[in-house]
């Protein structure tokens, strides 16, 4: 077991906050930004910094439950997670059985291989076990995290604000790397890229333009993360939430996507904006249309003003942006696009060759999410995911119609938008979603929805007109310290 510089940052904080679930959630989101780093190395594998507080949080909730503690709405949260837990059980069982059942009968793209990368016949491998372990940790984080998040608005809002702050952290590291490439500012590569299990792509460029990956393994990962932050901030602004972080995060997110020069990030923002405009028009809601115009027109005017200023002060900036957008629009004619498409088609063929059962979780690597899921968990798993998504969406809508606290509304709107922001780029160019931040956001959504449906969620709350600040999201006379209290036995 190897110790890295992140070990001296994350491990002491986890020990300090071992019995403080709010701080563990906040540390999880901030440390989750550093995906290319490792808190601990185990041979050729690295434990990402975000996994350490996730494991600490899992241990804390399991200890609480073992001591007899209960959280309001925990049974409701467990029911909401039920379909996804069944999909996880199927994925683990399939990873053990299907590689043996279809061994040497189906061609797959191995998860771990050495150059030249090539398709190979299916056989059981250590990747099945590795991916199963990640899946178990993520599902435990989702389920146990959702349970404790039904406890109070203080812990939910505090945890979600940490996600918003993580967007600024990701941008700051990326901007630091840009200054390093342009102005030769010292940059701690050894700190941010200490994970031996990742292929780190830091030397890419687009002509004379350096590509930025920040604290992530590649530029597309940075672009995807910043796109999710942008979707989250933009939707919360449109929903009327007035948190001070939202507008700066929206601008920072767009700047981060452009800084990454990621086709995936730019395309994700375009898809999200188009979907939002189309949804607003089809809804027929004059209120939503007014919000879109009130938000979109100043944005367009601001972009025009900045463009005019840039034309005067830095004429070369237009050439840079032109190269980025030209590369994005011409992506389909590139060799990498052809290679990714071929990989996805091979994964779809593997699903067909196994009668829709798939080749087992962790057996094959795709270039986008849907083909990867079909190859990994097959049609049964995809059906389970659809049931989970539709059921959760209906429950969130029902919770809002019944009436919920401002804190619940804020967390549900923001986490749902961020999850969509994760899914769009993943459907374009990510083999899977294994980030602990994604499952923590999902836990926030489930936890807020379960709390809204709990009978104990409504009485005793007071709100201040026109305020979304944390003090207005707490029960009368309570403080943020309430989020750190031990759970007490409460009947669901």
PDB file of N, CA, C and O in Angstrom, residues 174-231:
ATOM      1  N   UNK A 174      -8.081  23.913 -13.070  1.00  0.00           N
ATOM      2  CA  UNK A 174      -7.919  23.972 -14.523  1.00  0.00           C
ATOM      3  C   UNK A 174      -7.266  25.288 -14.954  1.00  0.00           C
ATOM      4  O   UNK A 174      -6.389  25.304 -15.834  1.00  0.00           O
ATOM      5  N   UNK A 175      -7.682  26.391 -14.333  1.00  0.00           N
ATOM      6  CA  UNK A 175      -7.086  27.681 -14.671  1.00  0.00           C
ATOM      7  C   UNK A 175      -5.620  27.721 -14.266  1.00  0.00           C
ATOM      8  O   UNK A 175      -4.777  28.300 -14.970  1.00  0.00           O
ATOM      9  N   UNK A 176      -5.296  27.099 -13.161  1.00  0.00           N
ATOM     10  CA  UNK A 176      -3.904  26.989 -12.708  1.00  0.00           C
ATOM     11  C   UNK A 176      -3.084  26.235 -13.754  1.00  0.00           C
ATOM     12  O   UNK A 176      -1.961  26.635 -14.097  1.00  0.00           O
ATOM     13  N   UNK A 177      -3.649  25.150 -14.277  1.00  0.00           N
ATOM     14  CA  UNK A 177      -2.935  24.380 -15.303  1.00  0.00           C
ATOM     15  C   UNK A 177      -2.757  25.203 -16.577  1.00  0.00           C
ATOM     16  O   UNK A 177      -1.708  25.133 -17.235  1.00  0.00           O
ATOM     17  N   UNK A 178      -3.767  25.994 -16.933  1.00  0.00           N
ATOM     18  CA  UNK A 178      -3.653  26.854 -18.112  1.00  0.00           C
ATOM     19  C   UNK A 178      -2.527  27.864 -17.937  1.00  0.00           C
ATOM     20  O   UNK A 178      -1.718  28.081 -18.860  1.00  0.00           O
ATOM     21  N   UNK A 179      -2.455  28.479 -16.765  1.00  0.00           N
ATOM     22  CA  UNK A 179      -1.360  29.419 -16.502  1.00  0.00           C
ATOM     23  C   UNK A 179      -0.010  28.717 -16.552  1.00  0.00           C
ATOM     24  O   UNK A 179       0.992  29.295 -16.990  1.00  0.00           O
ATOM     25  N   UNK A 180       0.018  27.460 -16.117  1.00  0.00           N
ATOM     26  CA  UNK A 180       1.264  26.697 -16.169  1.00  0.00           C
ATOM     27  C   UNK A 180       1.712  26.463 -17.605  1.00  0.00           C
ATOM     28  O   UNK A 180       2.904  26.561 -17.925  1.00  0.00           O
ATOM     29  N   UNK A 181       0.754  26.159 -18.485  1.00  0.00           N
ATOM     30  CA  UNK A 181       1.100  25.896 -19.880  1.00  0.00           C
ATOM     31  C   UNK A 181       1.446  27.166 -20.647  1.00  0.00           C
ATOM     32  O   UNK A 181       2.300  27.162 -21.534  1.00  0.00           O
ATOM     33  N   UNK A 182       0.775  28.264 -20.306  1.00  0.00           N
ATOM     34  CA  UNK A 182       0.971  29.512 -21.049  1.00  0.00           C
ATOM     35  C   UNK A 182       2.090  30.359 -20.452  1.00  0.00           C
ATOM     36  O   UNK A 182       2.958  30.867 -21.166  1.00  0.00           O
ATOM     37  N   UNK A 183       2.091  30.507 -19.108  1.00  0.00           N
ATOM     38  CA  UNK A 183       3.053  31.388 -18.442  1.00  0.00           C
ATOM     39  C   UNK A 183       4.085  30.621 -17.628  1.00  0.00           C
ATOM     40  O   UNK A 183       4.862  31.234 -16.897  1.00  0.00           O
ATOM     41  N   UNK A 184       4.088  29.280 -17.743  1.00  0.00           N
ATOM     42  CA  UNK A 184       5.065  28.420 -17.058  1.00  0.00           C
ATOM     43  C   UNK A 184       5.014  28.577 -15.546  1.00  0.00           C
ATOM     44  O   UNK A 184       6.045  28.514 -14.864  1.00  0.00           O
ATOM     45  N   UNK A 185       3.820  28.782 -15.014  1.00  0.00           N
ATOM     46  CA  UNK A 185       3.635  28.828 -13.566  1.00  0.00           C
ATOM     47  C   UNK A 185       3.804  27.418 -13.000  1.00  0.00           C
ATOM     48  O   UNK A 185       3.355  26.453 -13.600  1.00  0.00           O
ATOM     49  N   UNK A 186       4.479  27.238 -11.867  1.00  0.00           N
ATOM     50  CA  UNK A 186       4.646  25.894 -11.290  1.00  0.00           C
ATOM     51  C   UNK A 186       3.290  25.224 -11.045  1.00  0.00           C
ATOM     52  O   UNK A 186       2.356  25.856 -10.539  1.00  0.00           O
ATOM     53  N   UNK A 187       3.211  23.955 -11.410  1.00  0.00           N
ATOM     54  CA  UNK A 187       1.955  23.208 -11.298  1.00  0.00           C
ATOM     55  C   UNK A 187       2.267  21.821 -10.743  1.00  0.00           C
ATOM     56  O   UNK A 187       3.118  21.106 -11.286  1.00  0.00           O
ATOM     57  N   UNK A 188       1.598  21.387  -9.655  1.00  0.00           N
ATOM     58  CA  UNK A 188       1.956  20.127  -8.978  1.00  0.00           C
ATOM     59  C   UNK A 188       1.370  18.888  -9.667  1.00  0.00           C
ATOM     60  O   UNK A 188       0.407  18.281  -9.183  1.00  0.00           O
ATOM     61  N   UNK A 189       1.957  18.499 -10.782  1.00  0.00           N
ATOM     62  CA  UNK A 189       1.476  17.311 -11.495  1.00  0.00           C
ATOM     63  C   UNK A 189       1.495  16.074 -10.607  1.00  0.00           C
ATOM     64  O   UNK A 189       0.586  15.242 -10.671  1.00  0.00           O
ATOM     65  N   UNK A 190       2.533  15.938  -9.790  1.00  0.00           N
ATOM     66  CA  UNK A 190       2.661  14.747  -8.950  1.00  0.00           C
ATOM     67  C   UNK A 190       1.524  14.649  -7.947  1.00  0.00           C
ATOM     68  O   UNK A 190       1.142  13.547  -7.535  1.00  0.00           O
ATOM     69  N   UNK A 191       0.966  15.785  -7.532  1.00  0.00           N
ATOM     70  CA  UNK A 191      -0.142  15.787  -6.576  1.00  0.00           C
ATOM     71  C   UNK A 191      -1.458  15.426  -7.252  1.00  0.00           C
ATOM     72  O   UNK A 191      -2.204  14.566  -6.772  1.00  0.00           O
ATOM     73  N   UNK A 192      -1.737  16.059  -8.395  1.00  0.00           N
ATOM     74  CA  UNK A 192      -3.030  15.895  -9.048  1.00  0.00           C
ATOM     75  C   UNK A 192      -3.129  14.630  -9.893  1.00  0.00           C
ATOM     76  O   UNK A 192      -4.234  14.179 -10.192  1.00  0.00           O
ATOM     77  N   UNK A 193      -2.004  14.059 -10.298  1.00  0.00           N
ATOM     78  CA  UNK A 193      -2.026  12.891 -11.202  1.00  0.00           C
ATOM     79  C   UNK A 193      -1.261  11.724 -10.583  1.00  0.00           C
ATOM     80  O   UNK A 193      -0.354  11.162 -11.192  1.00  0.00           O
ATOM     81  N   UNK A 194      -1.654  11.354  -9.383  1.00  0.00           N
ATOM     82  CA  UNK A 194      -0.938  10.305  -8.648  1.00  0.00           C
ATOM     83  C   UNK A 194      -1.624   8.952  -8.713  1.00  0.00           C
ATOM     84  O   UNK A 194      -1.197   8.014  -8.047  1.00  0.00           O
ATOM     85  N   UNK A 195      -2.684   8.823  -9.505  1.00  0.00           N
ATOM     86  CA  UNK A 195      -3.425   7.561  -9.581  1.00  0.00           C
ATOM     87  C   UNK A 195      -2.821   6.661 -10.660  1.00  0.00           C
ATOM     88  O   UNK A 195      -2.931   6.966 -11.852  1.00  0.00           O
ATOM     89  N   UNK A 196      -2.188   5.548 -10.291  1.00  0.00           N
ATOM     90  CA  UNK A 196      -1.550   4.686 -11.305  1.00  0.00           C
ATOM     91  C   UNK A 196      -2.540   3.895 -12.138  1.00  0.00           C
ATOM     92  O   UNK A 196      -2.165   3.302 -13.150  1.00  0.00           O
ATOM     93  N   UNK A 197      -3.812   3.885 -11.737  1.00  0.00           N
ATOM     94  CA  UNK A 197      -4.814   3.135 -12.479  1.00  0.00           C
ATOM     95  C   UNK A 197      -5.426   3.899 -13.634  1.00  0.00           C
ATOM     96  O   UNK A 197      -6.265   3.363 -14.357  1.00  0.00           O
ATOM     97  N   UNK A 198      -5.026   5.159 -13.844  1.00  0.00           N
ATOM     98  CA  UNK A 198      -5.590   5.985 -14.906  1.00  0.00           C
ATOM     99  C   UNK A 198      -4.529   6.318 -15.952  1.00  0.00           C
ATOM    100  O   UNK A 198      -3.355   6.488 -15.634  1.00  0.00           O
ATOM    101  N   UNK A 199      -4.965   6.424 -17.174  1.00  0.00           N
ATOM    102  CA  UNK A 199      -4.111   6.957 -18.241  1.00  0.00           C
ATOM    103  C   UNK A 199      -4.317   8.465 -18.259  1.00  0.00           C
ATOM    104  O   UNK A 199      -5.388   8.949 -18.644  1.00  0.00           O
ATOM    105  N   UNK A 200      -3.319   9.219 -17.825  1.00  0.00           N
ATOM    106  CA  UNK A 200      -3.444  10.665 -17.690  1.00  0.00           C
ATOM    107  C   UNK A 200      -3.018  11.338 -18.987  1.00  0.00           C
ATOM    108  O   UNK A 200      -1.915  11.114 -19.492  1.00  0.00           O
ATOM    109  N   UNK A 201      -3.910  12.167 -19.543  1.00  0.00           N
ATOM    110  CA  UNK A 201      -3.641  12.851 -20.810  1.00  0.00           C
ATOM    111  C   UNK A 201      -3.490  14.344 -20.537  1.00  0.00           C
ATOM    112  O   UNK A 201      -4.462  15.092 -20.503  1.00  0.00           O
ATOM    113  N   UNK A 202      -2.237  14.761 -20.321  1.00  0.00           N
ATOM    114  CA  UNK A 202      -1.974  16.161 -19.982  1.00  0.00           C
ATOM    115  C   UNK A 202      -1.275  16.923 -21.098  1.00  0.00           C
ATOM    116  O   UNK A 202      -1.183  18.143 -21.022  1.00  0.00           O
ATOM    117  N   UNK A 203      -0.790  16.238 -22.105  1.00  0.00           N
ATOM    118  CA  UNK A 203      -0.009  16.915 -23.134  1.00  0.00           C
ATOM    119  C   UNK A 203      -0.754  17.147 -24.423  1.00  0.00           C
ATOM    120  O   UNK A 203      -0.134  17.444 -25.456  1.00  0.00           O
ATOM    121  N   UNK A 204      -2.078  17.029 -24.411  1.00  0.00           N
ATOM    122  CA  UNK A 204      -2.840  17.204 -25.645  1.00  0.00           C
ATOM    123  C   UNK A 204      -2.931  18.674 -26.027  1.00  0.00           C
ATOM    124  O   UNK A 204      -2.866  19.572 -25.183  1.00  0.00           O
ATOM    125  N   UNK A 205      -3.060  18.908 -27.328  1.00  0.00           N
ATOM    126  CA  UNK A 205      -3.237  20.274 -27.825  1.00  0.00           C
ATOM    127  C   UNK A 205      -4.098  20.232 -29.073  1.00  0.00           C
ATOM    128  O   UNK A 205      -4.224  19.199 -29.734  1.00  0.00           O
ATOM    129  N   UNK A 206      -4.710  21.356 -29.374  1.00  0.00           N
ATOM    130  CA  UNK A 206      -5.503  21.509 -30.587  1.00  0.00           C
ATOM    131  C   UNK A 206      -4.822  22.577 -31.426  1.00  0.00           C
ATOM    132  O   UNK A 206      -5.088  23.762 -31.295  1.00  0.00           O
ATOM    133  N   UNK A 207      -3.893  22.123 -32.259  1.00  0.00           N
ATOM    134  CA  UNK A 207      -3.043  23.065 -32.962  1.00  0.00           C
ATOM    135  C   UNK A 207      -2.116  23.740 -31.980  1.00  0.00           C
ATOM    136  O   UNK A 207      -1.358  23.094 -31.257  1.00  0.00           O
ATOM    137  N   UNK A 208      -2.200  25.072 -31.909  1.00  0.00           N
ATOM    138  CA  UNK A 208      -1.384  25.819 -30.953  1.00  0.00           C
ATOM    139  C   UNK A 208      -2.091  25.998 -29.616  1.00  0.00           C
ATOM    140  O   UNK A 208      -1.536  26.598 -28.692  1.00  0.00           O
ATOM    141  N   UNK A 209      -3.311  25.455 -29.487  1.00  0.00           N
ATOM    142  CA  UNK A 209      -4.108  25.644 -28.276  1.00  0.00           C
ATOM    143  C   UNK A 209      -3.885  24.474 -27.331  1.00  0.00           C
ATOM    144  O   UNK A 209      -4.157  23.325 -27.687  1.00  0.00           O
ATOM    145  N   UNK A 210      -3.384  24.699 -26.120  1.00  0.00           N
ATOM    146  CA  UNK A 210      -3.228  23.597 -25.166  1.00  0.00           C
ATOM    147  C   UNK A 210      -4.586  23.155 -24.636  1.00  0.00           C
ATOM    148  O   UNK A 210      -5.439  23.977 -24.303  1.00  0.00           O
ATOM    149  N   UNK A 211      -4.775  21.846 -24.551  1.00  0.00           N
ATOM    150  CA  UNK A 211      -6.017  21.313 -23.983  1.00  0.00           C
ATOM    151  C   UNK A 211      -5.827  21.143 -22.473  1.00  0.00           C
ATOM    152  O   UNK A 211      -4.790  20.691 -22.010  1.00  0.00           O
ATOM    153  N   UNK A 212      -6.844  21.492 -21.727  1.00  0.00           N
ATOM    154  CA  UNK A 212      -6.766  21.520 -20.273  1.00  0.00           C
ATOM    155  C   UNK A 212      -7.627  20.386 -19.702  1.00  0.00           C
ATOM    156  O   UNK A 212      -8.782  20.223 -20.084  1.00  0.00           O
ATOM    157  N   UNK A 213      -7.040  19.625 -18.792  1.00  0.00           N
ATOM    158  CA  UNK A 213      -7.802  18.572 -18.111  1.00  0.00           C
ATOM    159  C   UNK A 213      -7.935  18.823 -16.608  1.00  0.00           C
ATOM    160  O   UNK A 213      -8.684  18.121 -15.928  1.00  0.00           O
ATOM    161  N   UNK A 214      -7.219  19.822 -16.063  1.00  0.00           N
ATOM    162  CA  UNK A 214      -7.356  20.166 -14.664  1.00  0.00           C
ATOM    163  C   UNK A 214      -7.050  18.994 -13.755  1.00  0.00           C
ATOM    164  O   UNK A 214      -6.034  18.314 -13.904  1.00  0.00           O
ATOM    165  N   UNK A 215      -7.937  18.711 -12.823  1.00  0.00           N
ATOM    166  CA  UNK A 215      -7.737  17.625 -11.865  1.00  0.00           C
ATOM    167  C   UNK A 215      -8.284  16.300 -12.369  1.00  0.00           C
ATOM    168  O   UNK A 215      -8.350  15.333 -11.603  1.00  0.00           O
ATOM    169  N   UNK A 216      -8.664  16.237 -13.639  1.00  0.00           N
ATOM    170  CA  UNK A 216      -9.240  15.034 -14.215  1.00  0.00           C
ATOM    171  C   UNK A 216      -8.230  14.343 -15.124  1.00  0.00           C
ATOM    172  O   UNK A 216      -7.189  14.903 -15.454  1.00  0.00           O
ATOM    173  N   UNK A 217      -8.571  13.128 -15.552  1.00  0.00           N
ATOM    174  CA  UNK A 217      -7.629  12.337 -16.335  1.00  0.00           C
ATOM    175  C   UNK A 217      -7.505  12.841 -17.762  1.00  0.00           C
ATOM    176  O   UNK A 217      -6.458  12.673 -18.393  1.00  0.00           O
ATOM    177  N   UNK A 218      -8.548  13.469 -18.305  1.00  0.00           N
ATOM    178  CA  UNK A 218      -8.512  13.939 -19.688  1.00  0.00           C
ATOM    179  C   UNK A 218      -9.409  15.155 -19.835  1.00  0.00           C
ATOM    180  O   UNK A 218     -10.283  15.395 -18.988  1.00  0.00           O
ATOM    181  N   UNK A 219      -9.234  15.937 -20.908  1.00  0.00           N
ATOM    182  CA  UNK A 219     -10.032  17.151 -21.089  1.00  0.00           C
ATOM    183  C   UNK A 219     -11.531  16.902 -21.149  1.00  0.00           C
ATOM    184  O   UNK A 219     -12.313  17.708 -20.649  1.00  0.00           O
ATOM    185  N   UNK A 220     -11.957  15.788 -21.758  1.00  0.00           N
ATOM    186  CA  UNK A 220     -13.394  15.539 -21.859  1.00  0.00           C
ATOM    187  C   UNK A 220     -14.027  15.338 -20.486  1.00  0.00           C
ATOM    188  O   UNK A 220     -15.198  15.690 -20.273  1.00  0.00           O
ATOM    189  N   UNK A 221     -13.276  14.779 -19.530  1.00  0.00           N
ATOM    190  CA  UNK A 221     -13.809  14.614 -18.173  1.00  0.00           C
ATOM    191  C   UNK A 221     -14.006  15.965 -17.496  1.00  0.00           C
ATOM    192  O   UNK A 221     -15.007  16.187 -16.807  1.00  0.00           O
ATOM    193  N   UNK A 222     -13.046  16.879 -17.692  1.00  0.00           N
ATOM    194  CA  UNK A 222     -13.215  18.234 -17.158  1.00  0.00           C
ATOM    195  C   UNK A 222     -14.417  18.909 -17.814  1.00  0.00           C
ATOM    196  O   UNK A 222     -15.245  19.518 -17.124  1.00  0.00           O
ATOM    197  N   UNK A 223     -14.515  18.807 -19.134  1.00  0.00           N
ATOM    198  CA  UNK A 223     -15.641  19.417 -19.835  1.00  0.00           C
ATOM    199  C   UNK A 223     -16.976  18.870 -19.368  1.00  0.00           C
ATOM    200  O   UNK A 223     -17.948  19.618 -19.207  1.00  0.00           O
ATOM    201  N   UNK A 224     -17.040  17.563 -19.136  1.00  0.00           N
ATOM    202  CA  UNK A 224     -18.288  16.951 -18.682  1.00  0.00           C
ATOM    203  C   UNK A 224     -18.662  17.434 -17.285  1.00  0.00           C
ATOM    204  O   UNK A 224     -19.837  17.713 -17.007  1.00  0.00           O
ATOM    205  N   UNK A 225     -17.673  17.515 -16.392  1.00  0.00           N
ATOM    206  CA  UNK A 225     -17.959  17.955 -15.022  1.00  0.00           C
ATOM    207  C   UNK A 225     -18.433  19.408 -15.006  1.00  0.00           C
ATOM    208  O   UNK A 225     -19.412  19.734 -14.322  1.00  0.00           O
ATOM    209  N   UNK A 226     -17.770  20.264 -15.757  1.00  0.00           N
ATOM    210  CA  UNK A 226     -18.165  21.666 -15.785  1.00  0.00           C
ATOM    211  C   UNK A 226     -19.507  21.843 -16.484  1.00  0.00           C
ATOM    212  O   UNK A 226     -20.283  22.737 -16.124  1.00  0.00           O
ATOM    213  N   UNK A 227     -19.819  20.994 -17.460  1.00  0.00           N
ATOM    214  CA  UNK A 227     -21.132  21.051 -18.109  1.00  0.00           C
ATOM    215  C   UNK A 227     -22.235  20.704 -17.118  1.00  0.00           C
ATOM    216  O   UNK A 227     -23.307  21.319 -17.115  1.00  0.00           O
ATOM    217  N   UNK A 228     -21.985  19.705 -16.252  1.00  0.00           N
ATOM    218  CA  UNK A 228     -22.975  19.338 -15.237  1.00  0.00           C
ATOM    219  C   UNK A 228     -23.193  20.487 -14.256  1.00  0.00           C
ATOM    220  O   UNK A 228     -24.330  20.781 -13.866  1.00  0.00           O
ATOM    221  N   UNK A 229     -22.106  21.153 -13.852  1.00  0.00           N
ATOM    222  CA  UNK A 229     -22.231  22.303 -12.952  1.00  0.00           C
ATOM    223  C   UNK A 229     -23.022  23.427 -13.624  1.00  0.00           C
ATOM    224  O   UNK A 229     -23.847  24.099 -12.977  1.00  0.00           O
ATOM    225  N   UNK A 230     -22.795  23.637 -14.909  1.00  0.00           N
ATOM    226  CA  UNK A 230     -23.509  24.680 -15.641  1.00  0.00           C
ATOM    227  C   UNK A 230     -24.990  24.367 -15.734  1.00  0.00           C
ATOM    228  O   UNK A 230     -25.843  25.241 -15.523  1.00  0.00           O
ATOM    229  N   UNK A 231     -25.326  23.115 -16.044  1.00  0.00           N
ATOM    230  CA  UNK A 231     -26.730  22.708 -16.105  1.00  0.00           C
ATOM    231  C   UNK A 231     -27.415  22.911 -14.758  1.00  0.00           C
ATOM    232  O   UNK A 231     -28.552  23.397 -14.680  1.00  0.00           O
TER     233      UNK A 231
END
